[in-house]
Structure formats: structure tokens, C-alpha cells
Coordinates of C-alpha atoms and ligand atoms in Angstrom, one line a residue:
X1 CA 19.0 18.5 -28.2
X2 CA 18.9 17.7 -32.0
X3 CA 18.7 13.5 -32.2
X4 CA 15.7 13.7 -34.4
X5 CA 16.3 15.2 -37.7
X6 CA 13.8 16.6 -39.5
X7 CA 12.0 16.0 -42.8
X8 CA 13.9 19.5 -44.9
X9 CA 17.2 18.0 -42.7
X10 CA 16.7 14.3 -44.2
X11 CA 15.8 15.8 -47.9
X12 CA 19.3 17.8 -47.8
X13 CA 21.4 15.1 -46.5
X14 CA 19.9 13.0 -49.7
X15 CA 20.7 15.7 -52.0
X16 CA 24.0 16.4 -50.5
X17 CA 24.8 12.5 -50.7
X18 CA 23.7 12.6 -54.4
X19 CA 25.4 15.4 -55.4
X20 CA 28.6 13.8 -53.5
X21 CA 28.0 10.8 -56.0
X22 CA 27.5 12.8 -59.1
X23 CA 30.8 14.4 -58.4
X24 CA 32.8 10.8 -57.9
X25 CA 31.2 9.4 -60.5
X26 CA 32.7 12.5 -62.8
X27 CA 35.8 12.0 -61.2
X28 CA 35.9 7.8 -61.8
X29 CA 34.6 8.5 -65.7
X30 CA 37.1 11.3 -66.2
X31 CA 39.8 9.0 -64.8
X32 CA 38.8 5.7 -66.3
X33 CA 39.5 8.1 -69.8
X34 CA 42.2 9.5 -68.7
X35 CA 43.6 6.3 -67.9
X36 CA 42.6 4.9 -71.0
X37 CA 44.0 7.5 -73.0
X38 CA 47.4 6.9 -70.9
X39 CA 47.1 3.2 -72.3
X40 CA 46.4 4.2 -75.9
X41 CA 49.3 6.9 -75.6
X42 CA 51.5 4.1 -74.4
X43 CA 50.7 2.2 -77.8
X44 CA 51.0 4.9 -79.9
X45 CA 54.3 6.6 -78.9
X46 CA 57.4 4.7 -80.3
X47 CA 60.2 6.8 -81.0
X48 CA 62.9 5.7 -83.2
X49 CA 66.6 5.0 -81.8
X50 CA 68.7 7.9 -82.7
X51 CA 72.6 7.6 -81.7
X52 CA 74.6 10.8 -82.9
X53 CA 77.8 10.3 -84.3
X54 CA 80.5 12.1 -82.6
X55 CA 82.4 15.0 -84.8
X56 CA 85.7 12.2 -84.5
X57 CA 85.3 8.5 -84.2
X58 CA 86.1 7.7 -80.5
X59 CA 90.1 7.4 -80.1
X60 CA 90.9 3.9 -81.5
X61 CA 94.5 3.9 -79.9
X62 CA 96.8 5.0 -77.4
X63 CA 98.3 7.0 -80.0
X64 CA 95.1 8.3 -81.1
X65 CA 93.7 9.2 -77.6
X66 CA 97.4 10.9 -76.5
X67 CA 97.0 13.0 -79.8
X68 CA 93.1 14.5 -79.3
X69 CA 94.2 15.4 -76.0
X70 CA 97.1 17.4 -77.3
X71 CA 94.6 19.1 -79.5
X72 CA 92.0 20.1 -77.3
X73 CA 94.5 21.2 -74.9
X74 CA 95.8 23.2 -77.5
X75 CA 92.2 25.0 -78.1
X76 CA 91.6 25.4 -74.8
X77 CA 95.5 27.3 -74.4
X78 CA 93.9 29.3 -77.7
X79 CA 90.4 30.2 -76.7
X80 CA 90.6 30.7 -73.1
X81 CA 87.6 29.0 -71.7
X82 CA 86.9 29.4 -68.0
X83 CA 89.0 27.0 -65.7
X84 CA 88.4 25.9 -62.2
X85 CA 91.8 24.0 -60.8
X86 CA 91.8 22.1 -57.5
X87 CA 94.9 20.0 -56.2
X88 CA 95.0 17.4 -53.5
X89 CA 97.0 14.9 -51.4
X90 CA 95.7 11.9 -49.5
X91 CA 96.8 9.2 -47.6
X92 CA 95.5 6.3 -49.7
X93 CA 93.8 4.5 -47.1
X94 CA 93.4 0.8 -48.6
X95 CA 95.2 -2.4 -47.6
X96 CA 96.6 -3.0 -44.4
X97 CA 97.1 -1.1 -41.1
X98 CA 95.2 1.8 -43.3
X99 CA 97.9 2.5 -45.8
X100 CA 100.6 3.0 -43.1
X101 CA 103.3 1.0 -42.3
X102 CA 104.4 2.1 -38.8
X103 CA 105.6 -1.1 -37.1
X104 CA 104.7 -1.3 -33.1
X105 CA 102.2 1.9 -32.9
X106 CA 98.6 2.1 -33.5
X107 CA 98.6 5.3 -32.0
X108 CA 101.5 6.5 -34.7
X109 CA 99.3 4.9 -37.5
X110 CA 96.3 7.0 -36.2
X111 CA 98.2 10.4 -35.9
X112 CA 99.8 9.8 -39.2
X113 CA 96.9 9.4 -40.9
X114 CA 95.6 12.6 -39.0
X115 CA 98.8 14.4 -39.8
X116 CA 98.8 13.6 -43.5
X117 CA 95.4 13.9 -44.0
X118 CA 94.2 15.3 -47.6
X119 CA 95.3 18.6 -47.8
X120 CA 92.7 22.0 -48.3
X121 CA 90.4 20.9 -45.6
X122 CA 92.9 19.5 -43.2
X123 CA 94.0 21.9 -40.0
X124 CA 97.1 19.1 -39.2
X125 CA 100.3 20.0 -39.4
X126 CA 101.2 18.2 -42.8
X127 CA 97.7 18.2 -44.7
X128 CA 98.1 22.4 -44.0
X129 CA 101.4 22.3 -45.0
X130 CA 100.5 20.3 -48.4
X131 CA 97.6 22.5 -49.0
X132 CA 99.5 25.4 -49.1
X133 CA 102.2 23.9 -51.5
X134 CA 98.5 23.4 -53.6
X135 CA 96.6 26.4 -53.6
X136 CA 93.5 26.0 -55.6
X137 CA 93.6 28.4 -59.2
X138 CA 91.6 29.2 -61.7
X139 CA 90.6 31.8 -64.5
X140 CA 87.3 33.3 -65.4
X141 CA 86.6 33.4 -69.4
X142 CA 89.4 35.5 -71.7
X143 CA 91.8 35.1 -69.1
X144 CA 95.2 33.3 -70.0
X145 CA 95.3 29.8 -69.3
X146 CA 98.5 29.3 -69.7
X147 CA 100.0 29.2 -66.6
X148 CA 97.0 26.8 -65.3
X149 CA 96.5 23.9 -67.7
X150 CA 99.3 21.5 -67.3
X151 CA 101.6 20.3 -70.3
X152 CA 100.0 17.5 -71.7
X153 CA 102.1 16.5 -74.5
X154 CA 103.8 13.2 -73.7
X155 CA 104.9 10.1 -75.7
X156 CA 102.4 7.5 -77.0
X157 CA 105.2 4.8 -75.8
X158 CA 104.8 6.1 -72.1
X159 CA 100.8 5.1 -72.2
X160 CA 100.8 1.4 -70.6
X161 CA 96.7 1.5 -70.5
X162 CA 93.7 3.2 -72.4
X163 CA 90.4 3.5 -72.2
X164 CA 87.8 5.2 -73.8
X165 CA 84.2 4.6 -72.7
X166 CA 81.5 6.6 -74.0
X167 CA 78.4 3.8 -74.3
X168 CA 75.9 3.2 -71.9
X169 CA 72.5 0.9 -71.4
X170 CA 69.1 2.4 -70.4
X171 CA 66.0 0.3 -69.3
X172 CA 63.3 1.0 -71.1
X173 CA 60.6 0.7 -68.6
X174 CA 62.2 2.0 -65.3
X175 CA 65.0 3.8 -67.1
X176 CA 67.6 2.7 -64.8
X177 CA 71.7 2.9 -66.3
X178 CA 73.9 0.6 -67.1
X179 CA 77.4 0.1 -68.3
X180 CA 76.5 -3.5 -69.2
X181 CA 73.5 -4.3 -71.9
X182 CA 70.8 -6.8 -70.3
X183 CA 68.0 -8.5 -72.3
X184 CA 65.7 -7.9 -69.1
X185 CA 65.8 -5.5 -65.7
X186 CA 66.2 -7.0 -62.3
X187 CA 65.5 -3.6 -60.9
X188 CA 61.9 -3.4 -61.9
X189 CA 61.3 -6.7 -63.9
X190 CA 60.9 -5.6 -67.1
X191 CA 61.2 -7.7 -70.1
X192 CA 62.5 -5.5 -72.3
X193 CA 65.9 -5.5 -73.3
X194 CA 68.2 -3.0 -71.9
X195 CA 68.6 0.1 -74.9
X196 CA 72.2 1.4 -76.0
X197 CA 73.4 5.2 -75.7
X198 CA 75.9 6.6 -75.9
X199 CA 77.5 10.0 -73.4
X200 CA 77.7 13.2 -74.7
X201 CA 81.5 12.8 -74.1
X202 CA 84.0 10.8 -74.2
X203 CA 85.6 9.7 -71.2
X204 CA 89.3 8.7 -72.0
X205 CA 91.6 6.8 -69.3
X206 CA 95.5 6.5 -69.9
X207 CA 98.0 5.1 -67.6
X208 CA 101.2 6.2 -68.1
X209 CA 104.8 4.5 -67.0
X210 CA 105.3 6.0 -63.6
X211 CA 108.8 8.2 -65.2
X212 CA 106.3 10.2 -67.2
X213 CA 104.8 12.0 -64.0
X214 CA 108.0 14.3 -63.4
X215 CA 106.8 16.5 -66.4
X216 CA 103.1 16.4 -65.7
X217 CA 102.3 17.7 -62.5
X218 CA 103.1 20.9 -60.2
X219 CA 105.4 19.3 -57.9
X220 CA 107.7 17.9 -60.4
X221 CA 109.7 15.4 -59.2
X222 CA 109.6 12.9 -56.2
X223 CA 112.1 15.0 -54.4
X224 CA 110.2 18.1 -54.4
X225 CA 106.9 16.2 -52.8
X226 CA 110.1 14.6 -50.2
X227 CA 110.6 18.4 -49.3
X228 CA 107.1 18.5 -48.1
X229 CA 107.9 16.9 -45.6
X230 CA 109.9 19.3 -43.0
X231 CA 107.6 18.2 -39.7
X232 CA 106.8 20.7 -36.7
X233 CA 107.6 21.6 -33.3
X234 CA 106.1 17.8 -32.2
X235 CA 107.7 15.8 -34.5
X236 CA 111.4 16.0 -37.6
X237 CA 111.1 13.8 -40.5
X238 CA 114.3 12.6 -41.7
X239 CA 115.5 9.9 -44.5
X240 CA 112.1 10.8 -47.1
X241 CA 112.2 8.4 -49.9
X242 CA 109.4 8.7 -52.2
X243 CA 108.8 6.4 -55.5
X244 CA 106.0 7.4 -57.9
X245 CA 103.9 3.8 -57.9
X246 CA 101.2 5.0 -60.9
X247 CA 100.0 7.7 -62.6
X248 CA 96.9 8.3 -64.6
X249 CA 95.1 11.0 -66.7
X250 CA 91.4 11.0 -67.3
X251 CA 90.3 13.1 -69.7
X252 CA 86.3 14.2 -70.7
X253 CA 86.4 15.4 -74.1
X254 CA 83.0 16.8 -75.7
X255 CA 82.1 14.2 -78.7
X256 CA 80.7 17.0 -81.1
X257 CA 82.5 20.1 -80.4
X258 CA 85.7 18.3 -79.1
X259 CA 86.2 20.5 -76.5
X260 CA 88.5 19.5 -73.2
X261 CA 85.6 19.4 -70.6
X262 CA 87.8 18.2 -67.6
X263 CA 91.5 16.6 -66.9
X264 CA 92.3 14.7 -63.8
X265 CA 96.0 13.5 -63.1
X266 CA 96.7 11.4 -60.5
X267 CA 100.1 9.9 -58.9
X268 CA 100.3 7.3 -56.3
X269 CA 103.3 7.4 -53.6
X270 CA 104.9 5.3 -51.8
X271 CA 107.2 7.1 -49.1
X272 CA 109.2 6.2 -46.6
X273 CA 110.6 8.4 -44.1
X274 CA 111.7 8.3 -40.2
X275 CA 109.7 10.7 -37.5
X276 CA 111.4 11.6 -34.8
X277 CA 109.3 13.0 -31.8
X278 CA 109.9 15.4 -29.1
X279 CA 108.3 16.5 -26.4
X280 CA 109.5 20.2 -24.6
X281 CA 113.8 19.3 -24.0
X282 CA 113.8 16.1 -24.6
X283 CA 113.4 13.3 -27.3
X284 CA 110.4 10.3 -27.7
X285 CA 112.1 7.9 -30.2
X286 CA 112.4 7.9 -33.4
X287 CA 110.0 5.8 -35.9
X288 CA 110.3 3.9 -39.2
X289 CA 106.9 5.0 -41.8
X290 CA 105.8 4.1 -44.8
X291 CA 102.6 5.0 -46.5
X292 CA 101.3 5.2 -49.7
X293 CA 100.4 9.2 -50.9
X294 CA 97.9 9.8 -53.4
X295 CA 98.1 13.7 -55.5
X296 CA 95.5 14.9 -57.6
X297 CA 94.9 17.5 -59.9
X298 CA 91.6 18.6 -61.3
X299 CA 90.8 20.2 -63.9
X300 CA 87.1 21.7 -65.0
X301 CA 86.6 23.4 -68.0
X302 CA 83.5 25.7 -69.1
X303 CA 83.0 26.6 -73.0
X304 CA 81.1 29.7 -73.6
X305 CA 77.6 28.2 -75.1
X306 CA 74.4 28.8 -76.0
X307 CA 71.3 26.0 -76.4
X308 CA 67.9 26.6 -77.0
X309 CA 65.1 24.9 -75.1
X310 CA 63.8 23.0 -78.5
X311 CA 66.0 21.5 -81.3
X312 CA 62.8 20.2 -82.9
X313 CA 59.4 22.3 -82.4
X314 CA 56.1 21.4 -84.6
X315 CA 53.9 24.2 -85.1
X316 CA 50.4 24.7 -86.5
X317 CA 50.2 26.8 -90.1
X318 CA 49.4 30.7 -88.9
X319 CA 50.3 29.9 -85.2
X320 CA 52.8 31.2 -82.7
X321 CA 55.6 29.6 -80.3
X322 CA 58.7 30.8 -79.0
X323 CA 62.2 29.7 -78.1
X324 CA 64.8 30.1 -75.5
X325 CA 68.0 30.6 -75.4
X326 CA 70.5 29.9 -73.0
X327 CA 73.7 31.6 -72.9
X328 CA 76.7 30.6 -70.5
X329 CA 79.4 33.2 -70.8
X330 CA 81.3 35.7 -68.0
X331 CA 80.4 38.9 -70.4
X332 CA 76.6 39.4 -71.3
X333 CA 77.2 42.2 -73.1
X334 CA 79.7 40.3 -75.6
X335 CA 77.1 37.8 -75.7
X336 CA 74.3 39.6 -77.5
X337 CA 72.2 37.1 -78.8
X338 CA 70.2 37.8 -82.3
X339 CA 68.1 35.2 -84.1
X340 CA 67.8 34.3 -87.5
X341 CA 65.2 31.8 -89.9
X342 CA 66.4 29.8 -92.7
X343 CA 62.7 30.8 -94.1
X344 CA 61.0 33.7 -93.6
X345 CA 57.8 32.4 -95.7
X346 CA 57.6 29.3 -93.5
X347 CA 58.2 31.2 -90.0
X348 CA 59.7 34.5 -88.5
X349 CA 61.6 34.9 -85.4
X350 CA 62.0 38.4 -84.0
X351 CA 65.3 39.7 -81.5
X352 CA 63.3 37.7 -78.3
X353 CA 63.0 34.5 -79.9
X354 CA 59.0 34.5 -80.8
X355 CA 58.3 32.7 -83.6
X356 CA 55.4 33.1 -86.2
X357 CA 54.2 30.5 -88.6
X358 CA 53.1 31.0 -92.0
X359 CA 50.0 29.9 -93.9
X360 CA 51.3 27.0 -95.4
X361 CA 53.0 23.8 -94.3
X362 CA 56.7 23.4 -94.4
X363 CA 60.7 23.8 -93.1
X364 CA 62.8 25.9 -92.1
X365 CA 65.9 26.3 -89.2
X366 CA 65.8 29.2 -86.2
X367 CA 69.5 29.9 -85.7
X368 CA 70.6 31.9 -82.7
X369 CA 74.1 32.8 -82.3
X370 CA 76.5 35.2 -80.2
X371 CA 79.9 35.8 -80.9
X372 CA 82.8 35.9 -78.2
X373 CA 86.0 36.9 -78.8
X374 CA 85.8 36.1 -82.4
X375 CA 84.5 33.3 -81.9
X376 CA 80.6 32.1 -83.0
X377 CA 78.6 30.2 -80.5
X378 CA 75.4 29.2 -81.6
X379 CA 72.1 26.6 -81.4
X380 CA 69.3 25.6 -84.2
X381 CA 65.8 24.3 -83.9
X382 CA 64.6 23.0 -86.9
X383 CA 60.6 24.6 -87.4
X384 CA 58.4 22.1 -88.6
X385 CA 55.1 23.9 -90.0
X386 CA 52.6 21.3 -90.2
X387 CA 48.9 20.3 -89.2
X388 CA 50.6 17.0 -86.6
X389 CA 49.0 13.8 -86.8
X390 CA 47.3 12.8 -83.1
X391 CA 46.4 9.8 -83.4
X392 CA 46.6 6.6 -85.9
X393 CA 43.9 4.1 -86.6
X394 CA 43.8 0.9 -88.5
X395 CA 40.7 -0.5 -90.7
X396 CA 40.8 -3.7 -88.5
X397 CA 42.7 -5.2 -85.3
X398 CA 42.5 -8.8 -85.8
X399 CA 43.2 -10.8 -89.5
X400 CA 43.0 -14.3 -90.6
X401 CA 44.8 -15.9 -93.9
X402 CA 45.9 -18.5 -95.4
X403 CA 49.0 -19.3 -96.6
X404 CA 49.9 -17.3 -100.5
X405 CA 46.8 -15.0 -99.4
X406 CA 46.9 -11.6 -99.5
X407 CA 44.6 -8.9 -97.6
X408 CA 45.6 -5.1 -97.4
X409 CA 45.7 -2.9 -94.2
X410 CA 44.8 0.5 -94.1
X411 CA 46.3 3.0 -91.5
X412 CA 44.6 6.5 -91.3
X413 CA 46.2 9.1 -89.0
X414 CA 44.0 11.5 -87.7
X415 CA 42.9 14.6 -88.0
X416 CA 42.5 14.5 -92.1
X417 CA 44.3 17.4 -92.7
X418 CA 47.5 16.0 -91.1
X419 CA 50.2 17.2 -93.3
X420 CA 52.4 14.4 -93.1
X421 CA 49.6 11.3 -93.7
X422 CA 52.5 8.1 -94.7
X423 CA 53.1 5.5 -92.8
X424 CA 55.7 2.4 -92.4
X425 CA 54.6 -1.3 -92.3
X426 CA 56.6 -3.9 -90.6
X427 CA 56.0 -7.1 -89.7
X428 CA 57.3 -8.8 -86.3
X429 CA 57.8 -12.4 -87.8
X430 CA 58.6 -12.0 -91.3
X431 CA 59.1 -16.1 -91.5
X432 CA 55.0 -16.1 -91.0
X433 CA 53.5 -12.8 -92.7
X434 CA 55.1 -10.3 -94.8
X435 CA 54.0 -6.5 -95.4
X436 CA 55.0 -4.1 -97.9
X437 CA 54.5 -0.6 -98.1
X438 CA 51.4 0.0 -98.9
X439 CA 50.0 -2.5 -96.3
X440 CA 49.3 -5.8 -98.1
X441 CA 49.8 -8.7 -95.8
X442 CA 50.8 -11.7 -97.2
X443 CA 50.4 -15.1 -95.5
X444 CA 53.9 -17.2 -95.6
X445 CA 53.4 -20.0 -93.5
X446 CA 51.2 -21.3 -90.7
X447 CA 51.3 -19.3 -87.0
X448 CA 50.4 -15.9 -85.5
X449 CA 52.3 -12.4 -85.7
X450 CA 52.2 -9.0 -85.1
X451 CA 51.5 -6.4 -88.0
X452 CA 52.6 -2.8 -87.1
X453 CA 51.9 0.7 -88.6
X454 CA 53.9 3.4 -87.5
X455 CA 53.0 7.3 -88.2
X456 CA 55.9 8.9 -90.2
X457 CA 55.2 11.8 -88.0
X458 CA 54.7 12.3 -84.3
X459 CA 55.6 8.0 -84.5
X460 CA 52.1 6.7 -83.5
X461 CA 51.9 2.8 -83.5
X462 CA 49.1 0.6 -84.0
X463 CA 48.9 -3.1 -84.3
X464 CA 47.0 -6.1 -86.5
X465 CA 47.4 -9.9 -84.9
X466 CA 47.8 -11.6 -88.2
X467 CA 46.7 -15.4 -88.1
X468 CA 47.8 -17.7 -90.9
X469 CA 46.1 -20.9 -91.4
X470 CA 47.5 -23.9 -93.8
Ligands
ZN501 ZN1 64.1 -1.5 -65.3

């Protein structure tokens, strides 16, 4: 038995409990700094808005929209990216009695929508029947395209509705996205207004008159889609009527390169037809229908490419980085990447992408390209050779003046040797203090407001509260 500890037992357990406090305290200071830090980084890192133009103006009209899609459609015939085509037909399921008219039956309604169901995944009679008038296509990279992409060249007159939506809203504390701005975030309460971006596409909607279909997809006209419909051993259709109800084409189109990303038509149905069922000899009635159809065909297009990991990359004068590349093509072999500077004094790049800074500050673009049946693909980083600021400070926090006064700021980045050292002054209520460049404040009427200096590089932020007195 061991109830009584003794004295070497009770000196350990105090040196073991101290030691256990030595370490938390450690971990608390190392965390309250951290923590701090955090706080201080949040302050200092305010990155400008920067919303690329697209290589064209988004499409302004129907004309417009029907035109760019022609074009890219047209490069895509020409360079033979790879294509991925999948086709499908549903029952559209909305409004009453699920779509289907089929007066006296629930069971009918149920079977029907078995029967019909969409078609590549379906093992029913119909859906197998309309997947196999369907069959998913596609061609790798180089391969003719042809016969794949649908003709889209129809006339701006047959477009009844366009769309073209390539803006979006972010929050800007819990980064939650939005197709509506909002001055504040009922997600996560944040005060901030929403902030705009825009897609790296275009995403263009056109509804056409319902005549324009025949030409557009695989089964051309209603009558062909009627012909579908031949029944089994369980039941004959008979008297198929279809009537295209509305067709659309939504189109992604790449906003710099202008490259056809996907294509999606779609046709609506109605169709009306009579089932007549049998069993083995003899017959179980015959049945009025009509449902509404939906037929879709996709279209996904991928571009040979290459993008390296960094299109911006600071490094220290004499120091060493390095970039990656990557490269989406079927051929690696075509795709041999090689690498080029703008620069060699400022930095080198050698055949793996490792980068080597010279002594002195400055500029210079790492290119790296591959070219695919003659056709160059290729990425840049722009090298920025430069001692980077870390931090910025400001000569005081708080300010009082009066009104026609004038004080001067000063903002020093850190360390001393920073290459780029300028900063920009602005004030948040230019109706109570003004700033110019150089950081004089100047008192305009009575009230308080917020004088900010922002790093011209790495975009550190710090803050005076200017009070003006009468
Ligand atoms: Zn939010």
C-alpha cells in the first residue's frame, strides 16, 4: 500500500506541476502573440478590387450573343478541343398529376412515368428505347468535331429571350455568394457590404421560337421523336402528336480566351398519344396520354491549357523560388513545356521552372508555353525582385485639430530597406479632414474621422482617428 507519499514523491509532483505551468504559460504567451499578430494582420491586409475586363464586352444583344456563339463554335469546329456529349429525355415532372395526363388511372400515370423515364439510366421499355436513339459521343483532343457539335447558326429574329449573366456578390467576412448585392450578410451578420465579381465566363441564355428546334438538335423534327414511340409486347402506342412547347440554348463562353466551354439545348414536348394494352391473346383497353417530354443535349468542352501556380510571385534580391506549371492536354509529348524570362539580369528560369533572382531589385515576366497543333498555349507570372515591406507603422494613432490647421503624418513601412517604401493617404470623411499625398491632414470642419495609409506594396493599412475641434 502506497497512501502516504513520500518527501522525493511530493518534491517531484511540485516540479512536475511547475514545469506543467511553465509549458501553458508558453503556450498562452505564444498564443496571446499569435493572436495578436492575427489582429494586426487583419488591419494591415487590404487588397485592392481588381475586376478583369473580358477580351469582348459581354454580348449587349440578341444579335450580339447569336453572333459570339457562331464564332466560338466556329473555333472549336477549327481547333478540335476535346468534347464530351451526353443526350437525354425526361418526363418533365411539374404541375399536375406529375406531368401526365392519363384521365381515370393512377396506376397508368405511375407506369408511364416509369416507362418514359429519362433515358441512359432507365431499364423501361421506353427510357431504353430513347437512350439508344441517344447514345452518349464524344472526341478526345485533334479528333474531328464535326460530326459532334451541333449547327448553331440560327437567325437573331428566332431569339424571343437573352441573357447574359456573368456578375456575382461575395461577402466579405464569411464569403458567402450571391447573385444579388447586399449592404450587410444575414448569413453571418456582417456589416459589410456584399463585394462585386464577376465569373470567369460568361454564361449566355437564349430562348428561341419553338420552329427553330427542327435544325438544332439530333432528332430533327417532332415526327422523328413521334417515332420513338413504337411500344412493346405489353403495350402499342398509336395517334403520337408531338408539339415543341420551348426550346433554349445556354452557352458558357470563356471571357478572356473566348473559348465555347459548354452548350446545352433543351426542347420541351408536349405529346399526346393513345396506349393500347394487352395482356397474352387478348386486349386491356385502350388509353388517352398526354405528357410533357423534356430532351437535352450537353455539351462540355476542354481547351488544351497550361497555368502556373503564381501569376504574381515577390522574391528577395539573390534568392530562389520556383513555379509550376500545369498542362491539360491528351498528348504530353506535344506538350513540351520550356520556360522563358523577360529578364535575365533580374531573374532566370531553367527547363523545370526554378527561378533565380538577381542582385538587384526589379521586373521581369516568366513565360511558359507549349505548342499543340500549331497552336501556342501559354501562362506568365510577373517576377517581382524586391526587399517586401512586412509591416507599416504610423508616427501617431490619435490627432486633434482645429479647423484650417494642418499637422503631417508619417507612415514608415518596415524593414528599411523595403524597395518599394510610398504610400497612399486617404481620408474616410473628406467633408471633416482632408489628406494629401505626402500626409498633411488638414482640419475642414468640426467632427471625427478616419485617416488611412496604405503600403503601395504588399497593401498594409494603418489608421489615425483625426478629431477636429471649432
Ligand atoms: Zn457573410
Amino acid at each position: 500500500m502506497k497512501n502516504k507519499e513520500t518527501d522525493a514523491e511530493r518534491r517531484k509532483g511540485r516540479i512536475v506541476t511547475a514545469v506543467v505551468v511553465a509549458i501553458l504559460g508558453v503556450i498562452f504567451v505564444v498564443g496571446f502573440i499569435w493572436g495578436l499578430n492575427m489582429v494586426l494582420a487583419l488591419e494591415g491586409s487590404y487588397p485592392p478590387n481588381d475586376l478583369t475586363e473580358g477580351a469582348v464586352p459581354p454580348p449587349a444583344t440578341a444579335a450580339e450573343a447569336v453572333k459570339l456563339l457562331e464564332n466560338a463554335a466556329e473555333t472549336a469546329a477549327k481547333e478540335q478541343p476535346k468534347i464530351g456529349a451526353h443526350h437525354s429525355f425526361y418526363v418533365v415532372r411539374d404541375g399536375e398529376n406529375g406531368g401526365i395526363e392519363a384521365p381515370g388511372s393512377d396506376a397508368l400515370r405511375t407506369y408511364l412515368g416509369l416507362v418514359a423515364d429519362t433515358a441512359g439510366n432507365s431499364s423501361q421499355p421506353l427510357g431504353k428505347l430513347l437512350s439508344e436513339a441517344y447514345p452518349d459521343r464524344g472526341a478526345g483532343y485533334g479528333e474531328d468535331t464535326a460530326a459532334i457539335l451541333p449547327e448553331v447558326s440560327f437567325p437573331a429574329d428566332a431569339v424571343e429571350g437573352f441573357k447574359c449573366e456573368y456578375i456575382y456578390y461575395v461577402c466579405p467576412v464569411c464569403e458567402l455568394e450571391s447573385q444579388t448585392p447586399a449592404d450587410s450578410c444575414e448569413e453571418c451578420g456582417g456589416t459589410r457590404p456584399y463585394v462585386m465579381k464577376y465569373h470567369d465566363e460568361y454564361t449566355i441564355t437564349l430562348t428561341l421560337k419553338s420552329d427553330t428546334a427542327d435544325g438544332l438538335f439530333i432528332k430533327k423534327n417532332a415526327e422523328e421523336i413521334a417515332d420513338l414511340f413504337i411500344g412493346t409486347g405489353s403495350f402499342k402506342v398509336s395517334g403520337v402528336s408531338t408539339e415543341t412547347k420551348t426550346v433554349t440554348v445556354v452557352y458558357k463562353l470563356d471571357r478572356l480566351s473566348l473559348e465555347l466551354r459548354s452548350l446545352i439545348l433543351e426542347r420541351t414536348i408536349a405529346a399526346d398519344a393513345t396506349l393500347s394494352f394487352f395482356a397474352e391473346y387478348e386486349s386491356l383497353g385502350r388509353q388517352p396520354v398526354s405528357l410533357t417530354l423534356g430532351e437535352k443535349e450537353e455539351y462540355t468542352l476542354t481547351w488544351p491549357s497550361l497555368t502556373l501556380n503564381r501569376h504574381v510571385l515577390s522574391i528577395e534580391p539573390g534568392s530562389t523560388d520556383n513555379l509550376l506549371a500545369t498542362v491539360v492536354c491528351a498528348d504530353p509529348l506535344a506538350a513540351e513545356v520550356t520556360w522563358e524570362s523577360s529578364d535575365e539580369s533580374v531573374v532566370t528560369v531553367d527547363e523545370e521552372g526554378y527561378l533565380k533572382a538577381g542582385k538587384e531589385p526589379g521586373t521581369a515576366e516568366v513565360t511558359a508555353r507549349f505548342t499543340f497543333r500549331g497552336k501556342e498555349y501559354s501562362d506568365t507570372c510577373r517576377i517581382e525582385v524586391k526587399v517586401s515591406v512586412e509591416s507599416l507603422s504610423l508616427n501617431t494613432r490619435k490627432l486633434k485639430l482645429k479647423t484650417g490647421e494642418e499637422k503631417t503624418l508619417t507612415a514608415k513601412p518596415s524593414p528599411s530597406d523595403a524597395t518599394v517604401k510610398s504610400v497612399t493617404w486617404y481620408t474616410e470623411d473628406p467633408d471633416i479632414a482632408k489628406v494629401d499625398e505626402n500626409g498633411a491632414v488638414t482640419g475642414v470642419a468640426p467632427g471625427k474621422t478616419t485617416v488611412y495609409a496604405l503600403s503601395d506594396d504588399g497593401w498594409f493599412r494603418v489608421s489615425c482617428e483625426v478629431t477636429v475641434n471649432e
